[in-house]
Tab-separated table of C-alpha atoms and ligand atoms in Angstrom:
chain	number	residue	atom	x	y	z
A	8	MET	CA	-0.012	0.015	0.071
A	9	ALA	CA	1.325	3.548	-0.863
A	10	ARG	CA	2.244	5.585	2.068
A	11	ALA	CA	1.452	9.264	2.643
A	12	ILE	CA	2.795	11.552	5.425
A	13	VAL	CA	1.015	14.747	6.223
A	14	ILE	CA	3.009	17.317	8.215
A	15	GLY	CA	0.545	19.247	10.349
A	16	GLY	CA	-2.672	18.144	12.064
A	17	GLY	CA	-4.723	21.296	11.782
A	18	ILE	CA	-7.875	21.513	9.736
A	19	VAL	CA	-6.100	21.761	6.462
A	20	GLY	CA	-3.719	18.674	7.264
A	21	ILE	CA	-6.479	16.425	8.665
A	22	SER	CA	-8.902	17.295	5.682
A	23	ILE	CA	-6.212	16.289	3.219
A	24	ALA	CA	-5.244	13.286	5.288
A	25	LEU	CA	-8.940	12.076	5.116
A	26	GLY	CA	-8.876	12.427	1.287
A	27	LEU	CA	-5.602	10.590	1.015
A	28	ALA	CA	-6.928	7.801	3.287
A	29	ASP	CA	-10.185	7.568	1.257
A	30	ALA	CA	-8.095	7.197	-1.902
A	31	GLY	CA	-6.575	4.106	-0.241
A	32	LEU	CA	-3.211	5.360	1.017
A	33	GLU	CA	-1.666	4.421	4.298
A	34	VAL	CA	-1.632	7.844	6.056
A	35	THR	CA	0.405	9.123	9.016
A	36	VAL	CA	-0.160	12.636	10.254
A	37	LEU	CA	2.861	14.219	12.059
A	38	ASP	CA	1.578	17.073	14.258
A	39	GLY	CA	3.254	19.658	16.266
A	40	ASP	CA	2.762	20.561	19.990
A	41	ASP	CA	0.455	22.862	21.980
A	42	ALA	CA	3.058	25.693	21.863
A	43	ASP	CA	2.136	26.058	18.189
A	44	THR	CA	-0.301	28.734	17.185
A	45	ARG	CA	-3.261	26.684	15.755
A	46	ALA	CA	-5.636	28.822	13.649
A	47	SER	CA	-7.915	25.838	13.425
A	48	TYR	CA	-8.803	26.238	17.154
A	49	GLY	CA	-9.065	29.952	17.119
A	50	ASN	CA	-11.286	30.931	14.117
A	51	ALA	CA	-14.768	32.237	13.623
A	52	GLY	CA	-16.197	29.219	11.900
A	53	LEU	CA	-17.583	30.775	8.883
A	54	ILE	CA	-18.085	29.037	5.627
A	55	TRP	CA	-17.744	32.186	3.719
A	56	VAL	CA	-17.669	32.738	0.040
A	57	GLN	CA	-19.000	36.253	-0.850
A	58	SER	CA	-15.589	38.033	-0.549
A	59	LYS	CA	-13.345	35.184	-1.731
A	60	GLY	CA	-11.685	35.572	-5.038
A	61	VAL	CA	-12.926	39.056	-5.730
A	62	ASP	CA	-9.937	39.441	-8.152
A	63	HIS	CA	-9.380	35.894	-9.070
A	64	LEU	CA	-12.149	33.722	-10.484
A	65	PRO	CA	-10.485	30.235	-9.705
A	66	TYR	CA	-10.414	31.111	-5.986
A	67	ALA	CA	-14.001	32.317	-6.114
A	68	ARG	CA	-15.053	29.044	-7.757
A	69	LEU	CA	-13.013	26.870	-5.455
A	70	SER	CA	-14.627	28.479	-2.505
A	71	ARG	CA	-18.177	28.037	-3.908
A	72	TRP	CA	-17.291	24.512	-4.892
A	73	SER	CA	-16.387	23.783	-1.291
A	74	ALA	CA	-19.449	25.474	0.085
A	75	ALA	CA	-21.639	23.360	-2.372
A	76	LEU	CA	-19.814	20.195	-1.092
A	77	TRP	CA	-20.393	21.130	2.595
A	78	PRO	CA	-24.057	19.856	3.091
A	79	GLY	CA	-23.082	16.302	1.996
A	80	PHE	CA	-19.775	16.498	3.829
A	81	ALA	CA	-21.441	17.498	7.161
A	82	GLY	CA	-23.880	14.762	6.694
A	83	GLU	CA	-21.098	12.274	6.076
A	84	LEU	CA	-19.368	13.447	9.232
A	85	LEU	CA	-22.581	12.974	11.288
A	86	GLU	CA	-23.291	9.600	9.923
A	87	ALA	CA	-19.689	8.336	10.389
A	88	THR	CA	-18.882	9.799	13.647
A	89	GLY	CA	-22.094	10.716	15.378
A	90	ILE	CA	-20.814	14.329	15.679
A	91	ASP	CA	-23.091	17.066	14.447
A	92	VAL	CA	-20.678	19.898	13.472
A	93	GLU	CA	-23.541	22.442	13.613
A	94	TYR	CA	-23.359	23.210	9.983
A	95	THR	CA	-25.859	25.815	8.828
A	96	ARG	CA	-26.275	27.569	5.471
A	97	GLN	CA	-28.710	30.443	5.819
A	98	GLY	CA	-26.708	32.895	3.913
A	99	GLY	CA	-24.356	35.787	5.072
A	100	MET	CA	-24.160	39.432	5.248
A	101	SER	CA	-21.473	42.040	5.585
A	102	PHE	CA	-22.855	45.170	7.302
A	103	CYS	CA	-22.155	48.833	6.326
A	104	LEU	CA	-22.468	51.345	9.155
A	105	ASP	CA	-21.444	54.587	7.246
A	106	GLU	CA	-21.404	55.879	3.701
A	107	ALA	CA	-17.660	54.989	3.158
A	108	GLU	CA	-18.454	51.339	4.124
A	109	VAL	CA	-21.467	51.469	1.748
A	110	ALA	CA	-19.245	52.690	-1.156
A	111	ALA	CA	-16.604	50.058	-0.511
A	112	ARG	CA	-19.088	47.324	-0.264
A	113	ARG	CA	-20.998	48.269	-3.493
A	114	ALA	CA	-17.597	48.314	-5.144
A	115	MET	CA	-16.765	44.849	-3.887
A	116	VAL	CA	-20.209	43.466	-4.978
A	117	ALA	CA	-19.714	45.062	-8.426
A	118	LYS	CA	-16.275	43.381	-8.817
A	119	VAL	CA	-17.746	39.972	-7.776
A	120	ALA	CA	-20.604	40.286	-10.199
A	121	ALA	CA	-18.179	41.153	-12.998
A	122	ILE	CA	-15.859	38.300	-12.299
A	123	LEU	CA	-18.633	35.553	-11.591
A	124	GLY	CA	-21.040	36.755	-14.395
A	125	GLU	CA	-24.020	34.360	-14.482
A	126	GLU	CA	-22.546	32.444	-11.580
A	127	ASN	CA	-22.806	35.533	-9.336
A	128	ASP	CA	-24.492	34.910	-5.966
A	129	VAL	CA	-23.744	38.272	-4.166
A	130	GLU	CA	-25.752	41.459	-4.136
A	131	PHE	CA	-25.958	44.721	-2.247
A	132	VAL	CA	-29.071	45.121	-0.192
A	133	ASP	CA	-30.325	48.126	1.740
A	134	GLY	CA	-31.082	48.419	5.532
A	135	SER	CA	-34.737	47.475	5.176
A	136	PHE	CA	-33.782	44.081	3.468
A	137	VAL	CA	-31.203	43.506	6.227
A	138	ARG	CA	-33.822	44.199	9.008
A	139	GLU	CA	-36.478	42.032	7.321
A	140	ARG	CA	-33.992	39.101	7.262
A	141	MET	CA	-32.188	39.940	10.609
A	142	PRO	CA	-34.799	41.824	12.715
A	143	ASP	CA	-32.193	42.269	15.512
A	144	ALA	CA	-30.025	44.484	13.213
A	145	GLY	CA	-29.886	48.061	14.456
A	146	PRO	CA	-30.861	51.367	12.839
A	147	ALA	CA	-27.218	52.156	12.209
A	148	VAL	CA	-27.055	49.439	9.455
A	149	LEU	CA	-27.354	51.202	6.209
A	150	GLY	CA	-26.931	48.175	3.974
A	151	ALA	CA	-24.936	45.020	3.427
A	152	SER	CA	-23.559	42.672	0.864
A	153	TRP	CA	-25.763	39.447	0.868
A	154	CYS	CA	-24.825	36.023	-0.206
A	155	PRO	CA	-27.136	32.979	0.290
A	156	SER	CA	-24.205	30.601	-0.297
A	157	ASP	CA	-22.548	31.626	3.040
A	158	GLY	CA	-22.811	29.615	6.233
A	159	HIS	CA	-21.118	28.471	9.388
A	160	VAL	CA	-20.077	25.568	11.447
A	161	ASN	CA	-18.690	24.914	14.929
A	162	PRO	CA	-14.928	24.632	14.225
A	163	LEU	CA	-14.047	22.800	17.450
A	164	LEU	CA	-16.632	20.104	16.831
A	165	LEU	CA	-15.371	19.988	13.225
A	166	MET	CA	-11.819	19.328	14.187
A	167	GLY	CA	-12.973	16.474	16.564
A	168	ALA	CA	-15.100	14.959	13.872
A	169	LEU	CA	-12.473	15.163	11.239
A	170	ARG	CA	-9.824	13.558	13.376
A	171	GLN	CA	-12.192	10.807	14.357
A	172	LEU	CA	-13.199	10.097	10.760
A	173	ALA	CA	-9.530	10.260	9.415
A	174	GLN	CA	-8.575	7.721	12.079
A	175	ALA	CA	-11.563	5.505	11.283
A	176	ARG	CA	-10.562	5.496	7.687
A	177	GLY	CA	-7.051	4.289	8.792
A	178	ALA	CA	-4.976	7.478	9.311
A	179	THR	CA	-2.521	7.607	12.211
A	180	ILE	CA	-2.141	10.934	14.009
A	181	ILE	CA	1.025	11.389	16.004
A	182	THR	CA	1.301	14.611	18.153
A	183	ASN	CA	4.625	16.093	19.310
A	184	ARG	CA	6.345	14.873	16.294
A	185	LYS	CA	7.525	17.732	14.366
A	186	ALA	CA	8.965	17.437	10.856
A	187	THR	CA	11.868	19.749	9.838
A	188	ARG	CA	12.420	18.970	6.214
A	189	ILE	CA	11.591	16.874	3.084
A	190	GLY	CA	14.289	15.455	0.901
A	191	MET	CA	15.244	12.551	-1.369
A	192	ASP	CA	17.136	9.537	0.123
A	193	GLY	CA	18.374	8.082	-3.071
A	194	SER	CA	15.196	7.729	-5.094
A	195	HIS	CA	12.966	7.635	-1.921
A	196	LEU	CA	10.834	10.704	-0.808
A	197	THR	CA	11.666	11.212	2.823
A	198	VAL	CA	10.339	13.201	5.673
A	199	TYR	CA	12.893	14.174	8.335
A	200	GLY	CA	12.456	15.226	11.965
A	201	ASP	CA	14.433	15.396	15.068
A	202	GLY	CA	15.972	11.892	15.221
A	203	TYR	CA	13.886	10.256	12.526
A	204	ALA	CA	13.514	9.726	8.809
A	205	MET	CA	10.366	8.371	7.290
A	206	ARG	CA	9.933	7.170	3.702
A	207	ALA	CA	6.731	8.015	1.795
A	208	ASP	CA	5.178	8.030	-1.577
A	209	ARG	CA	3.414	11.269	-0.827
A	210	ALA	CA	4.380	14.005	1.638
A	211	VAL	CA	2.013	16.960	2.277
A	212	VAL	CA	3.175	20.078	4.209
A	213	ALA	CA	0.213	21.668	5.956
A	214	ALA	CA	1.926	22.904	9.042
A	215	GLY	CA	0.212	26.281	9.415
A	216	LEU	CA	2.755	29.102	9.994
A	217	ALA	CA	5.697	26.547	9.712
A	218	THR	CA	4.586	25.565	6.144
A	219	GLY	CA	6.842	28.056	4.421
A	220	ALA	CA	10.022	26.935	5.900
A	221	ILE	CA	9.310	23.152	5.501
A	222	ALA	CA	8.087	23.584	1.916
A	223	ALA	CA	11.312	25.423	1.019
A	224	THR	CA	13.353	22.336	1.883
A	225	ALA	CA	11.590	20.708	-1.084
A	226	GLY	CA	12.011	23.732	-3.398
A	227	MET	CA	8.457	25.077	-2.925
A	228	THR	CA	7.705	28.772	-2.375
A	229	VAL	CA	4.882	29.341	0.233
A	230	PRO	CA	5.247	32.893	1.664
A	231	ILE	CA	2.903	33.357	4.630
A	232	ARG	CA	2.076	36.525	6.708
A	233	PRO	CA	0.829	35.783	10.231
A	234	ILE	CA	-2.231	37.979	10.813
A	235	ARG	CA	-3.799	38.093	14.337
A	236	GLY	CA	-7.553	38.183	14.768
A	237	GLN	CA	-9.263	38.716	18.121
A	238	VAL	CA	-12.588	37.137	18.692
A	239	VAL	CA	-15.082	37.577	21.547
A	240	VAL	CA	-17.695	35.060	22.965
A	241	THR	CA	-20.619	35.773	25.089
A	242	GLU	CA	-22.747	33.901	27.490
A	243	ARG	CA	-25.479	31.687	25.904
A	244	ILE	CA	-28.714	33.270	24.977
A	245	ALA	CA	-31.784	31.908	23.335
A	246	PRO	CA	-31.527	31.247	19.610
A	247	ARG	CA	-32.240	34.468	17.564
A	248	MET	CA	-29.873	34.478	14.700
A	249	GLU	CA	-29.129	31.936	11.855
A	250	ILE	CA	-27.730	34.243	9.292
A	251	ALA	CA	-24.122	35.114	10.008
A	252	THR	CA	-22.403	38.420	9.274
A	253	THR	CA	-18.722	38.872	8.640
A	254	THR	CA	-18.356	39.919	12.258
A	255	THR	CA	-21.075	38.136	14.237
A	256	ARG	CA	-22.681	34.749	14.463
A	257	GLN	CA	-24.570	32.735	17.030
A	258	ALA	CA	-23.366	29.309	17.808
A	259	ARG	CA	-26.051	26.513	18.117
A	260	ALA	CA	-25.458	26.417	21.934
A	261	GLY	CA	-26.481	30.132	22.075
A	262	SER	CA	-23.178	31.966	22.469
A	263	MET	CA	-22.733	35.048	20.352
A	264	ILE	CA	-19.226	35.142	18.617
A	265	PHE	CA	-18.047	38.469	17.301
A	266	GLY	CA	-14.943	40.273	16.206
A	267	ASN	CA	-12.866	40.237	13.075
A	268	SER	CA	-9.573	42.146	13.503
A	269	HIS	CA	-6.663	41.865	11.067
A	270	GLU	CA	-3.418	42.787	12.849
A	271	ASP	CA	0.076	42.302	11.504
A	272	ILE	CA	1.178	40.430	14.749
A	273	ALA	CA	2.337	36.845	15.123
A	274	THR	CA	1.801	36.433	18.921
A	275	PRO	CA	-1.642	35.218	20.198
A	276	GLY	CA	-3.323	37.234	22.944
A	277	THR	CA	-5.941	39.968	23.264
A	278	THR	CA	-5.788	43.780	23.771
A	279	LEU	CA	-8.392	45.881	25.461
A	280	PRO	CA	-8.600	48.497	22.676
A	281	VAL	CA	-9.335	45.924	19.979
A	282	ILE	CA	-11.828	43.964	22.104
A	283	ALA	CA	-13.521	47.257	23.006
A	284	SER	CA	-13.856	48.195	19.376
A	285	HIS	CA	-15.301	44.799	18.531
A	286	ALA	CA	-17.840	45.341	21.290
A	287	GLN	CA	-18.713	48.857	20.023
A	288	ARG	CA	-19.195	47.559	16.466
A	289	ALA	CA	-21.200	44.487	17.557
A	290	ILE	CA	-23.571	46.695	19.593
A	291	ALA	CA	-23.988	49.147	16.687
A	292	GLU	CA	-24.793	46.108	14.462
A	293	PHE	CA	-26.994	44.348	17.019
A	294	PRO	CA	-28.104	46.708	19.940
A	295	PHE	CA	-29.391	43.805	21.997
A	296	LEU	CA	-25.780	42.721	22.527
A	297	ALA	CA	-25.341	45.671	24.956
A	298	SER	CA	-27.075	43.614	27.722
A	299	VAL	CA	-25.304	40.299	26.811
A	300	ARG	CA	-22.335	39.380	29.007
A	301	VAL	CA	-18.968	38.626	27.530
A	302	LEU	CA	-17.407	35.325	28.718
A	303	ARG	CA	-14.032	35.246	27.093
A	304	SER	CA	-11.870	36.460	24.152
A	305	TRP	CA	-8.775	35.175	22.316
A	306	GLY	CA	-6.434	36.047	19.609
A	307	GLY	CA	-5.802	33.516	16.805
A	308	ILE	CA	-3.083	33.801	14.174
A	309	ARG	CA	-4.285	33.491	10.583
A	310	VAL	CA	-2.137	31.452	8.112
A	311	MET	CA	-2.302	34.185	5.406
A	312	PRO	CA	-0.566	33.510	2.107
A	313	ARG	CA	1.165	36.703	0.998
A	314	ASP	CA	-1.433	37.540	-1.713
A	315	GLY	CA	-4.453	36.223	0.391
A	316	MET	CA	-5.186	33.286	-1.848
A	317	PRO	CA	-4.642	29.579	-1.229
A	318	VAL	CA	-1.401	27.881	-2.231
A	319	TYR	CA	-1.286	24.387	-3.665
A	320	ALA	CA	2.324	23.751	-4.416
A	321	SER	CA	3.936	20.604	-5.755
A	322	SER	CA	7.633	19.994	-5.608
A	323	LYS	CA	9.818	19.517	-8.619
A	324	THR	CA	12.869	18.444	-6.662
A	325	CYS	CA	11.057	15.930	-4.488
A	326	PRO	CA	8.271	14.309	-6.656
A	327	GLY	CA	5.259	13.363	-4.556
A	328	ALA	CA	5.721	16.293	-2.056
A	329	TYR	CA	3.044	19.048	-1.877
A	330	ALA	CA	2.454	22.015	0.339
A	331	VAL	CA	-0.997	23.746	1.133
A	332	ALA	CA	-1.577	26.891	3.015
A	333	CYS	CA	-4.738	29.062	3.060
A	334	HIS	CA	-6.576	31.494	5.052
A	335	SER	CA	-10.033	30.053	4.697
A	336	GLY	CA	-9.369	26.601	5.932
A	337	ILE	CA	-12.738	26.065	7.336
A	338	THR	CA	-14.537	27.093	4.181
A	339	LEU	CA	-12.252	24.841	2.112
A	340	THR	CA	-12.388	21.844	4.346
A	341	ALA	CA	-14.860	19.960	2.082
A	342	VAL	CA	-13.010	20.551	-1.149
A	343	HIS	CA	-9.713	19.646	0.569
A	344	ALA	CA	-11.106	16.362	1.943
A	345	LYS	CA	-13.130	15.386	-1.214
A	346	VAL	CA	-11.048	16.725	-4.024
A	347	ILE	CA	-7.486	17.903	-3.169
A	348	GLY	CA	-6.506	14.957	-1.057
A	349	ALA	CA	-7.654	12.386	-3.676
A	350	ALA	CA	-5.740	14.440	-6.318
A	351	MET	CA	-2.541	14.306	-4.402
A	352	ALA	CA	-3.031	10.637	-3.908
A	353	ALA	CA	-3.311	10.259	-7.677
A	354	GLY	CA	-0.119	12.493	-8.185
A	355	LYS	CA	-1.711	15.425	-10.008
A	356	LEU	CA	-3.395	18.499	-8.725
A	357	PRO	CA	-6.732	19.411	-10.431
A	358	ALA	CA	-6.784	21.997	-13.204
A	359	ASP	CA	-9.137	24.102	-11.083
A	360	VAL	CA	-6.193	25.067	-8.874
A	361	SER	CA	-3.613	25.503	-11.694
A	362	THR	CA	-3.392	29.257	-11.085
A	363	LEU	CA	-3.203	28.762	-7.259
A	364	THR	CA	0.138	26.878	-7.246
A	365	ASP	CA	3.378	28.480	-5.921
A	366	GLU	CA	4.532	29.334	-9.403
A	367	ARG	CA	2.837	32.598	-9.041
A	368	PHE	CA	5.446	33.652	-6.423
A	369	ASP	CA	8.252	32.337	-8.498
A	370	ALA	CA	7.004	34.546	-11.359
A	371	VAL	CA	6.903	37.565	-9.055
A	372	ALA	CA	10.396	36.941	-7.770
A	373	ALA	CA	11.768	36.645	-11.403
A	374	THR	CA	10.430	40.019	-12.389
B	414	LIG	C1	-9.268	34.821	14.217
B	414	LIG	C2	-9.391	33.852	12.937
B	414	LIG	C3	-10.728	33.803	12.297
B	414	LIG	C4	-10.772	32.896	11.226
B	414	LIG	N1	-12.103	32.732	10.721
B	414	LIG	C5	-12.232	31.902	9.678
B	414	LIG	C6	-13.462	31.725	9.203
B	414	LIG	O1	-14.439	32.182	9.629
B	414	LIG	N2	-13.609	30.782	8.095
B	414	LIG	C7	-12.440	30.088	7.495
B	414	LIG	O2	-12.647	29.521	6.645
B	414	LIG	N3	-11.297	30.413	7.983
B	414	LIG	C8	-11.123	31.171	9.065
B	414	LIG	N4	-9.880	31.383	9.606
B	414	LIG	C9	-8.725	30.696	9.093
B	414	LIG	C10	-8.633	29.192	9.332
B	414	LIG	O3	-8.780	29.096	10.815
B	414	LIG	C11	-7.309	28.717	8.860
B	414	LIG	O4	-7.177	28.819	7.471
B	414	LIG	C12	-7.017	27.273	9.203
B	414	LIG	O5	-7.340	26.966	10.521
B	414	LIG	C13	-5.569	26.948	8.835
B	414	LIG	O6	-5.325	25.641	9.251
B	414	LIG	P1	-3.949	24.905	9.124
B	414	LIG	O7	-4.192	23.573	9.355
B	414	LIG	O8	-3.338	25.416	7.921
B	414	LIG	O9	-3.142	25.607	10.279
B	414	LIG	P2	-3.130	25.437	11.912
B	414	LIG	O10	-4.461	25.370	12.415
B	414	LIG	O11	-2.213	26.479	12.307
B	414	LIG	O12	-2.384	23.961	12.128
B	414	LIG	C14	-1.123	23.738	11.737
B	414	LIG	C15	-0.727	22.550	12.500
B	414	LIG	O13	0.620	22.220	12.074
B	414	LIG	C16	1.311	21.740	13.235
B	414	LIG	N5	2.768	22.001	13.006
B	414	LIG	C17	3.445	23.219	13.051
B	414	LIG	N6	4.693	22.995	12.814
B	414	LIG	C18	4.856	21.704	12.529
B	414	LIG	C19	5.954	20.799	12.269
B	414	LIG	N7	7.205	21.345	12.097
B	414	LIG	N8	5.823	19.543	12.012
B	414	LIG	C20	4.432	18.937	12.119
B	414	LIG	N9	3.470	19.800	12.481
B	414	LIG	C21	3.599	21.087	12.694
B	414	LIG	C22	0.853	22.611	14.400
B	414	LIG	O14	1.073	22.035	15.702
B	414	LIG	C23	-0.729	22.703	13.998
B	414	LIG	O15	-1.439	21.512	14.651
B	414	LIG	C24	-9.712	32.245	10.790
B	414	LIG	C25	-8.470	32.283	11.496
B	414	LIG	C26	-8.414	33.059	12.507
B	414	LIG	C27	-7.030	33.141	13.285
């Protein structure tokens, strides 16, 4: 049986490990340790397509492809593991609170409409449309972009279900077993770590912020910017909101989750000014939140490729080695598990991601 090693046990690594295992490979996931920043455990849980690939049709399509696979994928997770990952797809909005935001959002919607043509699923809606769909939205909301393809999921339950399913399909997940490089031992693709070397037919680097350095050892270019995002969670309240916004959603258990900062900072943690601005915005968007108590907050570090779009790299110096990095790892879970993993098992990335390889960075470097 062909053997695959996946370096990194976050949402991207486990999704691809599942796809490789489903394709019949013997899969080992080598994961890091709890000192690593793990975006998969610190994100907002949105399955979000409306703003993806605004400038790049293949990314827009990949996101929508994954969103379309999500209903079946969530059903498969439930059936196979008994874990309901709280997937819901009631659409999503991105609110505008002043005229500058309205202008920027209208421009974004126009760009999406132009790039997607007949496939477009995003429109600009006014405040009355917003309040009709989301009666809790406050009078400060002037309008929004609206996309019925958007949804959300519980990312912690998702991680648990994915790990369980990957293991049930034969994958072995080893924690505290960091890899440092990929190379060729004679004609054998080999993954190296501190005191070990493991041969494989496929090796996939999906190690979050460490992806760039490990991928470089196999000649792949994966430039990543760590971007911190602070998120706030409230006490549980009665269900009142199924549609998500870019900044706020309600988890099935009742907690309100809000905040969506983008800070050029690589260390986790929270700061009072950012949390306070999140709270002010959340209350302007949904005034009832003023009387809901905050329970906790955290800062997660995004694995942001330099140009914001996912990277699917394949090594020329180490055939069979791949690297993946993306910001929207929750959104792309279904396509990673159902399409990308199988393609890597077969040894050829799909044409759909041919413009999302690392060659775009080599081209930039050459100019
Ligand atoms: C605040 C915030 C909000 C977000 N909101 C959304 C959202 O709403 N929707 C969405 O789609 N995405 C969202 N994201 C992005 C999403 O969380 C990430 O795209 C995704 O989690 C990246 O997963 P990953 O597996 O690549 O990385 P990580 O989760 O960082 O996992 C990397 C793994 O690799 C391991 N590792 C590190 N070094 C090594 C090594 N040398 N050897 C072996 N293993 C190693 C680590 O231990 C870790 O387990 C958000 C992210 C943040 C921070």
